[in-house]
Coordinates of C-alpha atoms in Angstrom, one line a residue:
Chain A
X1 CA 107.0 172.3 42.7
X2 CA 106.6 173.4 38.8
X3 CA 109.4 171.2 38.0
X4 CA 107.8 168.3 39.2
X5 CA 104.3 169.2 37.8
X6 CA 105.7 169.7 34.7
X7 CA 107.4 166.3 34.6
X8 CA 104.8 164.5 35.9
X9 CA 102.7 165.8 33.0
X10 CA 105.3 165.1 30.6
X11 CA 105.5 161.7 31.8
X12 CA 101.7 161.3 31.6
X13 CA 101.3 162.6 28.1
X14 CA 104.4 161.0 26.3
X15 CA 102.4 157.9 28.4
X16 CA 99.4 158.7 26.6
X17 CA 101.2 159.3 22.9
X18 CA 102.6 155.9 23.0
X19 CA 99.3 154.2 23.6
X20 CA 97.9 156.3 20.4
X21 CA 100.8 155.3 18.5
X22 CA 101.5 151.9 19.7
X23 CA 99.9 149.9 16.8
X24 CA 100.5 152.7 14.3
X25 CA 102.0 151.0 11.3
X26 CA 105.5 150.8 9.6
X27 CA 108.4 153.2 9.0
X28 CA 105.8 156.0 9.5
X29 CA 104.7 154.5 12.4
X30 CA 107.7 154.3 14.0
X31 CA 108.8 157.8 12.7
X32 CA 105.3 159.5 14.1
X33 CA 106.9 157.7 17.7
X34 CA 110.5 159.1 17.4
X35 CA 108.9 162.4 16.3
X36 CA 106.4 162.6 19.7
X37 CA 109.0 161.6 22.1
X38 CA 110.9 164.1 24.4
X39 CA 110.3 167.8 24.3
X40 CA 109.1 170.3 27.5
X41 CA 105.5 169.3 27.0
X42 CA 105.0 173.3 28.0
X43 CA 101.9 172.5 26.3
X44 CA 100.4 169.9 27.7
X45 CA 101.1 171.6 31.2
X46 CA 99.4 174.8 30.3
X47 CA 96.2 171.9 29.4
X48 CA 96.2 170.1 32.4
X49 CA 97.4 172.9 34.8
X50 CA 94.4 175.3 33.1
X51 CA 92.3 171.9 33.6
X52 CA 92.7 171.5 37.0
X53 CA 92.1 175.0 38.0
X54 CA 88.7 174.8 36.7
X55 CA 88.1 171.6 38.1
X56 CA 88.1 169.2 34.7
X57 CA 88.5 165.7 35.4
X58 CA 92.2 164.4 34.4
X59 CA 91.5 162.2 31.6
X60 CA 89.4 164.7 29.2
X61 CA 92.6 166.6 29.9
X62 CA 95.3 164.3 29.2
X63 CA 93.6 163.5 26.1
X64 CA 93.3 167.7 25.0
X65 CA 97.3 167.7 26.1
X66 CA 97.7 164.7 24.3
X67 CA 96.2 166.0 20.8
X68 CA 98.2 169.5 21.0
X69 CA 101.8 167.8 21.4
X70 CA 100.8 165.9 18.8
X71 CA 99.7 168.9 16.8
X72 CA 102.9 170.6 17.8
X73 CA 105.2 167.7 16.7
X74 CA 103.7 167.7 13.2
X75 CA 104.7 171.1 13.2
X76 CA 108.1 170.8 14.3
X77 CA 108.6 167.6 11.6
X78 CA 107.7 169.6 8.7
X79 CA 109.3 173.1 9.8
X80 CA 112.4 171.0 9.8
X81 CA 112.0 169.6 5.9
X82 CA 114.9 170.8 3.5
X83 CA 112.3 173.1 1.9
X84 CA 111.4 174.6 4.9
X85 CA 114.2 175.6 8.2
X86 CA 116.5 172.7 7.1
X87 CA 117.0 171.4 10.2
X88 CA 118.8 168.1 11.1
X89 CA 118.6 168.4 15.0
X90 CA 115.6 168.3 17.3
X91 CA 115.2 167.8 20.7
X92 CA 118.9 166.2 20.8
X93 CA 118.1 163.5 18.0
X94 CA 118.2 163.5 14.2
X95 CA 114.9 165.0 12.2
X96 CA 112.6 162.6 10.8
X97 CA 113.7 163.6 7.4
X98 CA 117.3 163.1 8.6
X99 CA 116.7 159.8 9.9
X100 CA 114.5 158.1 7.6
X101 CA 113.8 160.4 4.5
X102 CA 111.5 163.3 3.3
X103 CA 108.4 161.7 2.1
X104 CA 108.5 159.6 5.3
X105 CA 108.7 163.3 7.1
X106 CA 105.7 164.8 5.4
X107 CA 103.8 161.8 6.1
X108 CA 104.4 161.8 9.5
X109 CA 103.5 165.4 10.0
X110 CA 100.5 164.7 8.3
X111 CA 99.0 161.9 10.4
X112 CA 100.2 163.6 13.5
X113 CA 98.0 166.0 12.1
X114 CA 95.4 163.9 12.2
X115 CA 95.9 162.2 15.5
X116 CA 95.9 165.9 17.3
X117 CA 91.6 165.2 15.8
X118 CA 91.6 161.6 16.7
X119 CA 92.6 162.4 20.0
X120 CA 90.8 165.0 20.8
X121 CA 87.6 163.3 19.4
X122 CA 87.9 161.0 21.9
X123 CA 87.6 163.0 24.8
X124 CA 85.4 162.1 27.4
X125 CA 83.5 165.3 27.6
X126 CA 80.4 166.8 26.6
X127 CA 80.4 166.6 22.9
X128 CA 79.3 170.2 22.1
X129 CA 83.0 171.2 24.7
X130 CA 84.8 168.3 21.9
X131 CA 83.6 170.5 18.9
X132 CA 84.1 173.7 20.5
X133 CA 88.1 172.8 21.3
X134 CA 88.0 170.8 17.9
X135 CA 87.1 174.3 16.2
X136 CA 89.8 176.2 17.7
X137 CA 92.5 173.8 17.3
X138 CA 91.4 173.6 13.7
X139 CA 91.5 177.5 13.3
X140 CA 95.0 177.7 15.8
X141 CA 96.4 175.4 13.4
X142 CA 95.5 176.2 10.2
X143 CA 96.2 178.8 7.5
X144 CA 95.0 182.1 9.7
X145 CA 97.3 180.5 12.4
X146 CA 100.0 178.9 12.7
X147 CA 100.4 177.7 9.0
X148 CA 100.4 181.7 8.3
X149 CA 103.0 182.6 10.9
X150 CA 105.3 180.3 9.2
X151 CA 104.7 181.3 5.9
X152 CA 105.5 184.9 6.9
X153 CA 108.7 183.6 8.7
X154 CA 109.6 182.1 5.5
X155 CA 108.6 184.8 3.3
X156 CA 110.8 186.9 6.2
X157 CA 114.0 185.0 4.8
X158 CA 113.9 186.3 1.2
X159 CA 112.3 190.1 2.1
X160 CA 114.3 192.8 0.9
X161 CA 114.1 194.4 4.4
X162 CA 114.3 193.2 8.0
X163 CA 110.8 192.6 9.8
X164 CA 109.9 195.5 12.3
X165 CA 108.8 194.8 15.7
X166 CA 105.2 194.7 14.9
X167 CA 105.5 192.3 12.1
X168 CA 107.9 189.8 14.1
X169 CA 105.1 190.0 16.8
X170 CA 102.4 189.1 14.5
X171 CA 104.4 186.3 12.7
X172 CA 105.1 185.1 16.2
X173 CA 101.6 185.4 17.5
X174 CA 100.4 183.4 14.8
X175 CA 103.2 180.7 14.3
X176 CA 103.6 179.7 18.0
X177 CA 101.3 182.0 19.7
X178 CA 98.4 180.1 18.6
X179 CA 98.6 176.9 20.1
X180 CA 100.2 178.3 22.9
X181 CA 96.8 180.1 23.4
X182 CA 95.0 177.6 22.4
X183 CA 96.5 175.2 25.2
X184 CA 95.8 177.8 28.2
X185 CA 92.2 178.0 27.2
X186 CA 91.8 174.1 26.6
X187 CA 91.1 174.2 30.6
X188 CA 88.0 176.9 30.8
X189 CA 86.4 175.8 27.6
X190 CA 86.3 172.3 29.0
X191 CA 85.0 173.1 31.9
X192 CA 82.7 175.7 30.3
X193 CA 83.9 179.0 32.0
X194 CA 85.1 182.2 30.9
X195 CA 88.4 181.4 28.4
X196 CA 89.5 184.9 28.9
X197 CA 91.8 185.5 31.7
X198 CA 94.0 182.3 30.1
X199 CA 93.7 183.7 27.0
X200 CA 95.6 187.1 28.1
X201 CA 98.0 184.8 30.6
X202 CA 98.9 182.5 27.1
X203 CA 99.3 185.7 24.7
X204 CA 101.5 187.4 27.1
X205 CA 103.2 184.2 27.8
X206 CA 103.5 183.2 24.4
X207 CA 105.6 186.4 23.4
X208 CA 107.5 185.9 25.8
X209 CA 108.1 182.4 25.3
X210 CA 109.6 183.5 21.7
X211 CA 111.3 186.0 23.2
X212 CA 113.6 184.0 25.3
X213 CA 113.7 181.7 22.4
X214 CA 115.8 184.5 20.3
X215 CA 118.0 185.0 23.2
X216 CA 118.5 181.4 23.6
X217 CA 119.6 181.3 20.0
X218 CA 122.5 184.1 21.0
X219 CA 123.0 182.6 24.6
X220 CA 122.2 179.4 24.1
X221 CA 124.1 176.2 24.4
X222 CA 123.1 173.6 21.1
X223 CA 123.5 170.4 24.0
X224 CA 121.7 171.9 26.1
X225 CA 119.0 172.8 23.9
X226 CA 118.9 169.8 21.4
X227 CA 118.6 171.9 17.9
X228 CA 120.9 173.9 15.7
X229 CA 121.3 177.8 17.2
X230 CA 122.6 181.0 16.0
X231 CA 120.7 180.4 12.4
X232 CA 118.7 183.7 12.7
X233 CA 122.2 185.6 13.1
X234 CA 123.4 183.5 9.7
X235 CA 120.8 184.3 8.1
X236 CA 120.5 188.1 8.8
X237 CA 116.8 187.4 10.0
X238 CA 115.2 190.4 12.1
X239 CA 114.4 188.5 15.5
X240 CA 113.4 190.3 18.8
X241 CA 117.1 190.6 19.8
X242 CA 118.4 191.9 16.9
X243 CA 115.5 194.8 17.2
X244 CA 115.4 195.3 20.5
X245 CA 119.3 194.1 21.9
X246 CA 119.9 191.9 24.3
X247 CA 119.6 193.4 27.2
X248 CA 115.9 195.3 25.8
X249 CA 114.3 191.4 24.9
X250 CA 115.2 190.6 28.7
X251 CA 113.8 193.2 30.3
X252 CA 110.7 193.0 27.3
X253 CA 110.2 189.1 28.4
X254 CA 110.1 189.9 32.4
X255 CA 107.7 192.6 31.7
X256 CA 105.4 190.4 29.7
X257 CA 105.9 187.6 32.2
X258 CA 104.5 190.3 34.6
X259 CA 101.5 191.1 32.5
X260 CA 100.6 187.1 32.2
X261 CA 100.8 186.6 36.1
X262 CA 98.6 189.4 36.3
X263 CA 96.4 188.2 34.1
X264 CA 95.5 185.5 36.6
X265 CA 94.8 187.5 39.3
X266 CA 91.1 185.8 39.5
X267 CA 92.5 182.7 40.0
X268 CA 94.3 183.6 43.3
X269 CA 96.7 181.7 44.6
X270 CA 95.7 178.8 43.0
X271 CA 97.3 179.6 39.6
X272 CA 100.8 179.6 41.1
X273 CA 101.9 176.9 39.1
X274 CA 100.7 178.9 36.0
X275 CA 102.9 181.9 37.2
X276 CA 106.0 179.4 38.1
X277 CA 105.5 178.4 34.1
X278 CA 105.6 182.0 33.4
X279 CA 109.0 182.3 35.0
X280 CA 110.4 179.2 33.7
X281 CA 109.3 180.2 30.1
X282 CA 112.1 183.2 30.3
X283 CA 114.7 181.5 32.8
X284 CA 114.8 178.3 30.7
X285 CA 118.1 176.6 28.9
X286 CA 116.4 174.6 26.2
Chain B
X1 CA 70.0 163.1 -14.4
X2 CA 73.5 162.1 -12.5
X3 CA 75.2 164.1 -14.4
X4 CA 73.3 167.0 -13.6
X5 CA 73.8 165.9 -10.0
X6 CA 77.2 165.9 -9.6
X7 CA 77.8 169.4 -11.5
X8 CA 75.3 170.6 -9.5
X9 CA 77.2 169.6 -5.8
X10 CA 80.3 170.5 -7.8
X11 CA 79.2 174.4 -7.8
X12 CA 77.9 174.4 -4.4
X13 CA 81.2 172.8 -2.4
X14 CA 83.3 175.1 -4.7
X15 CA 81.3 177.9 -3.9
X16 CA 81.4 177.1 -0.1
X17 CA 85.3 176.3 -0.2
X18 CA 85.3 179.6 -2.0
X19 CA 84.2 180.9 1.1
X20 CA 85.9 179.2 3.8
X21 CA 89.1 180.5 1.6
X22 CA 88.2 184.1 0.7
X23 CA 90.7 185.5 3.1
X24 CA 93.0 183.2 3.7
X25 CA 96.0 185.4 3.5
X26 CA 98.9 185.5 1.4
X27 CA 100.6 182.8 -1.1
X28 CA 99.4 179.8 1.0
X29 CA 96.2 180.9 0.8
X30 CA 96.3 181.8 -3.1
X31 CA 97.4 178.3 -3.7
X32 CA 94.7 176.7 -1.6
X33 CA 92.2 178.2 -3.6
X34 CA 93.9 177.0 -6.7
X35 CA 94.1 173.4 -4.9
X36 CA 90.3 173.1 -3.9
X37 CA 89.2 174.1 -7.7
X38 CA 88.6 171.5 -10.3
X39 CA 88.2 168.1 -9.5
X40 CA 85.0 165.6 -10.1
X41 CA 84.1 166.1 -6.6
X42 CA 82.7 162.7 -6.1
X43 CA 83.1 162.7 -2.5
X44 CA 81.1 165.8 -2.2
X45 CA 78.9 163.8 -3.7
X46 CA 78.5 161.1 -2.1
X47 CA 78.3 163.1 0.9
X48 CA 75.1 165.3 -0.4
X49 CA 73.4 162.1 -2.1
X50 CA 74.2 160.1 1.5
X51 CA 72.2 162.8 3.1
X52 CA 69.7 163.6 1.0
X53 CA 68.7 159.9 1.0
X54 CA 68.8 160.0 5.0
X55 CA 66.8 163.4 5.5
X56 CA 69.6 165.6 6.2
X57 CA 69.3 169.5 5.7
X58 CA 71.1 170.3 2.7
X59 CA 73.6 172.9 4.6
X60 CA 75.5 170.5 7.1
X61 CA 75.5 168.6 4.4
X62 CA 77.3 171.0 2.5
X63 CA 80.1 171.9 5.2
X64 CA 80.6 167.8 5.2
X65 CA 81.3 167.7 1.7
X66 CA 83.6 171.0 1.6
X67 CA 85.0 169.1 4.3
X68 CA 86.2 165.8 2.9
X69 CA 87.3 167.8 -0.4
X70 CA 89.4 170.0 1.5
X71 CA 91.3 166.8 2.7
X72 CA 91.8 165.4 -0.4
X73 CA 93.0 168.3 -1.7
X74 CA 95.6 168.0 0.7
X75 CA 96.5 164.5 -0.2
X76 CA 96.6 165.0 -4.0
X77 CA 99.1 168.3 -3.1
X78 CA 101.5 166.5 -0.7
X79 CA 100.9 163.4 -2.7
X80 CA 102.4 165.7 -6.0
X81 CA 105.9 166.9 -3.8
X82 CA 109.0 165.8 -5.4
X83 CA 109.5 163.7 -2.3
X84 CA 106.3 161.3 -3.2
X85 CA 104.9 161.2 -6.3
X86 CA 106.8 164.1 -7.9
X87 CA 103.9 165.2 -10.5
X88 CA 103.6 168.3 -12.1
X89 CA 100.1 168.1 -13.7
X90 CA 96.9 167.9 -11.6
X91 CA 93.2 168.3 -13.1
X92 CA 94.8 169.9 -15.9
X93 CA 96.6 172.6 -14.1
X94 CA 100.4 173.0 -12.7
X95 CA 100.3 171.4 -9.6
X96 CA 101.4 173.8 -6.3
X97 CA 104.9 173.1 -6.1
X98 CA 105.5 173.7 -9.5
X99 CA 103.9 176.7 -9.9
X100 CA 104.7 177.9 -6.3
X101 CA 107.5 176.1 -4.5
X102 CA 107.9 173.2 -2.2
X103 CA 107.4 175.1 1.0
X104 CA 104.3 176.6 -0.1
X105 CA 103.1 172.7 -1.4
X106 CA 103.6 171.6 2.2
X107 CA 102.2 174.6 3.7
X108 CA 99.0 174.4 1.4
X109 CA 98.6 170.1 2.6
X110 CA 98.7 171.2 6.1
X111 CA 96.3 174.1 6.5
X112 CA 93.6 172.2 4.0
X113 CA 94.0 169.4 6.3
X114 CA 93.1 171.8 9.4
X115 CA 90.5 173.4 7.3
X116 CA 88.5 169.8 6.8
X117 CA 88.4 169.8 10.2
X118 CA 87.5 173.7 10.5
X119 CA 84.5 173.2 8.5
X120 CA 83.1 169.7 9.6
X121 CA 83.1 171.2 13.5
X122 CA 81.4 174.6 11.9
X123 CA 78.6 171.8 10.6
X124 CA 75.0 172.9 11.8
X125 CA 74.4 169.1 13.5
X126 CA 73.9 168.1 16.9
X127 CA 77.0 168.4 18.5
X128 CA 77.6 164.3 19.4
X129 CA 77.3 163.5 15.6
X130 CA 80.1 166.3 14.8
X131 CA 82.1 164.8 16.7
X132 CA 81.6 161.0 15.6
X133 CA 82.2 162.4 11.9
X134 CA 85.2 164.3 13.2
X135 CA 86.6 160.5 14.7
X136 CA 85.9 159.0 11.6
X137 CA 87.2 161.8 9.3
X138 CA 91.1 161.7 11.6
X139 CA 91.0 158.1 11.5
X140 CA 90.3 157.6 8.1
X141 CA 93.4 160.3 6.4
X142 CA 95.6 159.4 9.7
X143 CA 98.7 157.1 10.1
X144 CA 95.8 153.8 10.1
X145 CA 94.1 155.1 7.1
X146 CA 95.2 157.4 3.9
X147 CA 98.8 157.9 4.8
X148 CA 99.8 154.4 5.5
X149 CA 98.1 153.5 1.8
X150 CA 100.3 155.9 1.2
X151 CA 103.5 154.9 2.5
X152 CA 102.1 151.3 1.0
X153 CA 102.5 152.6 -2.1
X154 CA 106.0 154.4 -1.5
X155 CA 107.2 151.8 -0.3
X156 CA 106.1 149.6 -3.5
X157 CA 108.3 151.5 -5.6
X158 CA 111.3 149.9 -4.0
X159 CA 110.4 146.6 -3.0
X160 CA 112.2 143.5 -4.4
X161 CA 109.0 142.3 -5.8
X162 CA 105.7 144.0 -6.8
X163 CA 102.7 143.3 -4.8
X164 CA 100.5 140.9 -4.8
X165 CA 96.8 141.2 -5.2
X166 CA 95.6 141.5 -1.7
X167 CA 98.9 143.9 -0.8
X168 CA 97.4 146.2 -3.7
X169 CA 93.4 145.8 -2.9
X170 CA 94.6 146.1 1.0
X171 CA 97.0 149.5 -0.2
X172 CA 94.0 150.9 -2.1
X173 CA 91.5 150.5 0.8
X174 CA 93.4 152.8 3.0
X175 CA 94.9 154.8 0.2
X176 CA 91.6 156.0 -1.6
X177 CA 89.5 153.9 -0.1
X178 CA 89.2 155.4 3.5
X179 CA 88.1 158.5 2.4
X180 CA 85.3 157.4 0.2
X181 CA 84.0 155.3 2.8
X182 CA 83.5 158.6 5.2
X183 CA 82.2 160.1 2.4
X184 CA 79.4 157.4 2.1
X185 CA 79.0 157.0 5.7
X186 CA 78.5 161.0 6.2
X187 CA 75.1 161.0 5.2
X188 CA 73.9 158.3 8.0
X189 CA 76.1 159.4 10.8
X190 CA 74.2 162.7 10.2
X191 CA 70.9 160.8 10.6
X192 CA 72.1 158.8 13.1
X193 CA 71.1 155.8 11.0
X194 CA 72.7 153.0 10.1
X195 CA 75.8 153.9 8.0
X196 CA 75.9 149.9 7.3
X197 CA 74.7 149.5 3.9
X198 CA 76.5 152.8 3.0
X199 CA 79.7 151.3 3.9
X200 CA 79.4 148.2 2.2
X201 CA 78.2 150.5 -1.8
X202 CA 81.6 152.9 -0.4
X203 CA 84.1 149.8 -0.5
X204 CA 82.9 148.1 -3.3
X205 CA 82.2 151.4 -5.4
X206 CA 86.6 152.4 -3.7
X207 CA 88.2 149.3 -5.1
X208 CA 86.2 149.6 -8.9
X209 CA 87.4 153.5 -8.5
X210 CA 90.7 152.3 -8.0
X211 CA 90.5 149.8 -10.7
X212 CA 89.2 152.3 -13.6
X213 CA 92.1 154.4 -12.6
X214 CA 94.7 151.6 -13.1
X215 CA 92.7 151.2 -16.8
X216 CA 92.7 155.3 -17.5
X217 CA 96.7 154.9 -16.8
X218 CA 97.0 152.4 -19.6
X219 CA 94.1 153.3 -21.9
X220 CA 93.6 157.0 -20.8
X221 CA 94.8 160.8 -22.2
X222 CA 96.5 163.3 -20.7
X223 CA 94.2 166.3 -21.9
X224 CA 91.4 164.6 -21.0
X225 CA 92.5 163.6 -17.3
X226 CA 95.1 166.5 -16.2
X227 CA 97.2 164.3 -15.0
X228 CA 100.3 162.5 -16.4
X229 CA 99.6 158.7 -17.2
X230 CA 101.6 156.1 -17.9
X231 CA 103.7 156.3 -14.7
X232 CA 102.9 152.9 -13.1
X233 CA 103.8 150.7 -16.0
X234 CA 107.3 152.9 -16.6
X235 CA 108.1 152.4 -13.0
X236 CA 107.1 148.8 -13.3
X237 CA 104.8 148.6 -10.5
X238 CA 101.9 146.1 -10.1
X239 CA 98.5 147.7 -10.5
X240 CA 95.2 145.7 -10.8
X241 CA 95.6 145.8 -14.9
X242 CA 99.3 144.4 -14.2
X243 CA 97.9 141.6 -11.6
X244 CA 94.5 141.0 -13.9
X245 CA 95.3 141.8 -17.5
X246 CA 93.1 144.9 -18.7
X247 CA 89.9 142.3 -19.5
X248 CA 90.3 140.9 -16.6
X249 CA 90.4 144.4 -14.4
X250 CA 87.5 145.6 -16.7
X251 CA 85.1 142.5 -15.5
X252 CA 86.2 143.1 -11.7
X253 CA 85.5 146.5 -12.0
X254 CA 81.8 145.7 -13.5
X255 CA 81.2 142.9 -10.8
X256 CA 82.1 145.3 -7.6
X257 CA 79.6 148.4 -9.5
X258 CA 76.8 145.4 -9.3
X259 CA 78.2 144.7 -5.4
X260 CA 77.9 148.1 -4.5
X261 CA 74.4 148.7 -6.6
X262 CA 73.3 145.6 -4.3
X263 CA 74.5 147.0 -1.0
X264 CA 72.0 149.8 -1.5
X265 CA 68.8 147.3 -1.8
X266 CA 67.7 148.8 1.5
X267 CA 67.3 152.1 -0.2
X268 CA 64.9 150.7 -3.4
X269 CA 64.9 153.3 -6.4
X270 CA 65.8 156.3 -4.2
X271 CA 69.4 155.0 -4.3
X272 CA 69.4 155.5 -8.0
X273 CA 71.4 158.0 -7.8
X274 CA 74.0 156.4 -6.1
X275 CA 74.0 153.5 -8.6
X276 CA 74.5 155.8 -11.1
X277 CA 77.5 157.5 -9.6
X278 CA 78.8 153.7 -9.5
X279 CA 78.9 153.1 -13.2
X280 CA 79.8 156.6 -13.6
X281 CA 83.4 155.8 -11.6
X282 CA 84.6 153.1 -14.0
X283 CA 83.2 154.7 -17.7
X284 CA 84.5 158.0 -16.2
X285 CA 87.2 159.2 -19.1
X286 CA 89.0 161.6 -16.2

């Protein structure tokens, strides 16, 4: 059942990417296409799954989910420059900068930046819902958010000590908590309800989600996942495993799965698919 | 009378991105306040004269102009990375990744860009004219817009043969040009009048900006502009002085400030402002 929601919404949004970017222009153009393709879309489901719960009409949605995989892309494109992780594997494909060069990277990241707006400016709702999302994107995203949680991380690399629990919770909250949460809430705020019980859901979820990530990067197969693993071990970077074990960030990530199915106990029933993401979040292989 | 203008929006939109920084934490946000000072701030200009011409209150305004300033900011500091331009001098200071490092540079471009768009939906207008400003702003700096002048122009660096005269006038429209336009169309779109006649001063008054900047790299000074000179003509790259000999760039430039001057008509003597700013942008020494 979650499988094929969350495929179906892949499908839909990497649908709705390529319209955006079909007439986009040049070597950038065609880098901002390579960069947007593939990828869980865990995003975009939490969008349209938090969408249809409150009853938003699809397209408003597929638009919101549209504009935060974009978002997320440009993220992803410019954490992977040479001055920044150094990766050369995403997603199972060569990096932008890999593939075509760095300025063509940073430029890419930066009109995917762009397009997140564009997109989400276009959303058939009422306009005041547009500026509300637009807002929180804008704050999710910028240097408060997820610009911040990526500064720390990178500040984290040349720190005399080893983060502590607190501080790699914080740094995680911001750099992919924040659109994470941002995503769950998308739904309510479109559909001018209460934000709330998402918002705990997606912060719960969100920690967990980086939990299983730092196990993934022990466990973890680099196929299977499509990007370079075991780099935090390398590097001597604190991650959740490393502070908690192996066996403390499982049992850590099923709790917090708990806490974000709880969180939609309103919801009933209904937000089963929600809870099936929860799951998949920890039990996933890439 | 314009000079006094233009200092006087200068203050304000520095004292508002002041703000809008204060607590933005940590190195990224240290460098974005040293990105967003300094400058001529004619957007925010054009922005504040726009509206004042159309009725607008002067603090929506205000938030427009911070707005548009914060995205160039971004431009000129991801324009400055070794991987683009590779400058080290902006408005007479080091530029970021010089005096920080390239991951800060690209950390700084990315949360100003999110912060246009934080301030622009934070804009005290009716919520439908947000978001048409917020459309225009993401398709104006997006892959259509300022970054494909962009890649234009990186692109012109190693190309068999240098442009041509509509490649460069086309390059400069999207490069500088898209932004000044928004900047000039703010102040109707906040009205909701007709940004027409706006548009038509913002291109014609682009290009002669463009123009005058191609003269200040042959005949300019490096004290006087903060910013290295001379590049263009060591790289052997066309610019409109290369294409149209300095006289002849000088005369275009004085035949589009008369273009735009007539585009404002519409306005009578309450544009004079705005005629001002045009011969202002090609006798400007910086």
């Amino acid at each position: 059942m979650f499988d094929r929601r969350i495929a179906e919404v892949a499908a839909t949004v990497s649908g709705r990417l390529d319209l955006a970017l079909r007439d986009m222009p040049g070597e950038v153009g065609e880098a901002m296409r390579h960069a947007t393709s593939g990828g869980k879309r865990l995003r975009a489901f939490l969008v349209c799954e938090g969408a249809a719960l409150h009853g938003v009409a699809p397209g408003p949605a597929l638009d919101a989910a549209a504009a935060i995989e974009a978002m997320h892309a440009y993220s992803l494109v410019h954490d992977d420059l040479p001055a920044m992780d150094d990766d050369d594997l995403r997603r199972g494909q060569p990096t932008v900068h890999v593939k075509w060069n760095e300025a063509t990277a940073i430029l890419v990241g930066d009109a995917l930046q762009s397009l997140a707006f564009d997109l989400l400016s276009h959303a058939a709702l009422p306009a005041d819902r547009v500026v509300t999302l637009t807002a929180g994107m804008a704050r999710a995203a910028g240097g408060m958010g997820m610009v911040h949680g990526q500064a720390l991380d990178i500040a984290a690399e040349t720190a005399p000590e080893p983060l502590s629990l607190p501080q790699i919770t914080e740094l995680q909250a911001r750099k992919t908590g924040a659109l994470i949460e941002w995503s769950a809430q998308a739904g309510p705020i479109m559909a001018d309800a209460d934000p709330g019980p998402m918002g705990a859901y997606a912060r719960a979820l969100g920690l967990a989600f980086q939990i299983a990530d730092d196990i993934l990067d022990v466990e973890g197969d680099e196929a299977e996942t499509g990007k370079r693993l075991r780099k935090d071990t390398a590097a001597g970077k604190a991650t959740f495993v490393s502070l908690m074990g192996l066996d403390g960030a499982k049992a850590e990530a099923g709790r917090l799965v708990e806490t974000a199915c709880e969180a939609l106990s309103v919801y009933g029933e209904r937000a089963d698919g929600l809870r099936e993401a929860a799951r998949f979040v920890i039990s996933r292989q890439s």
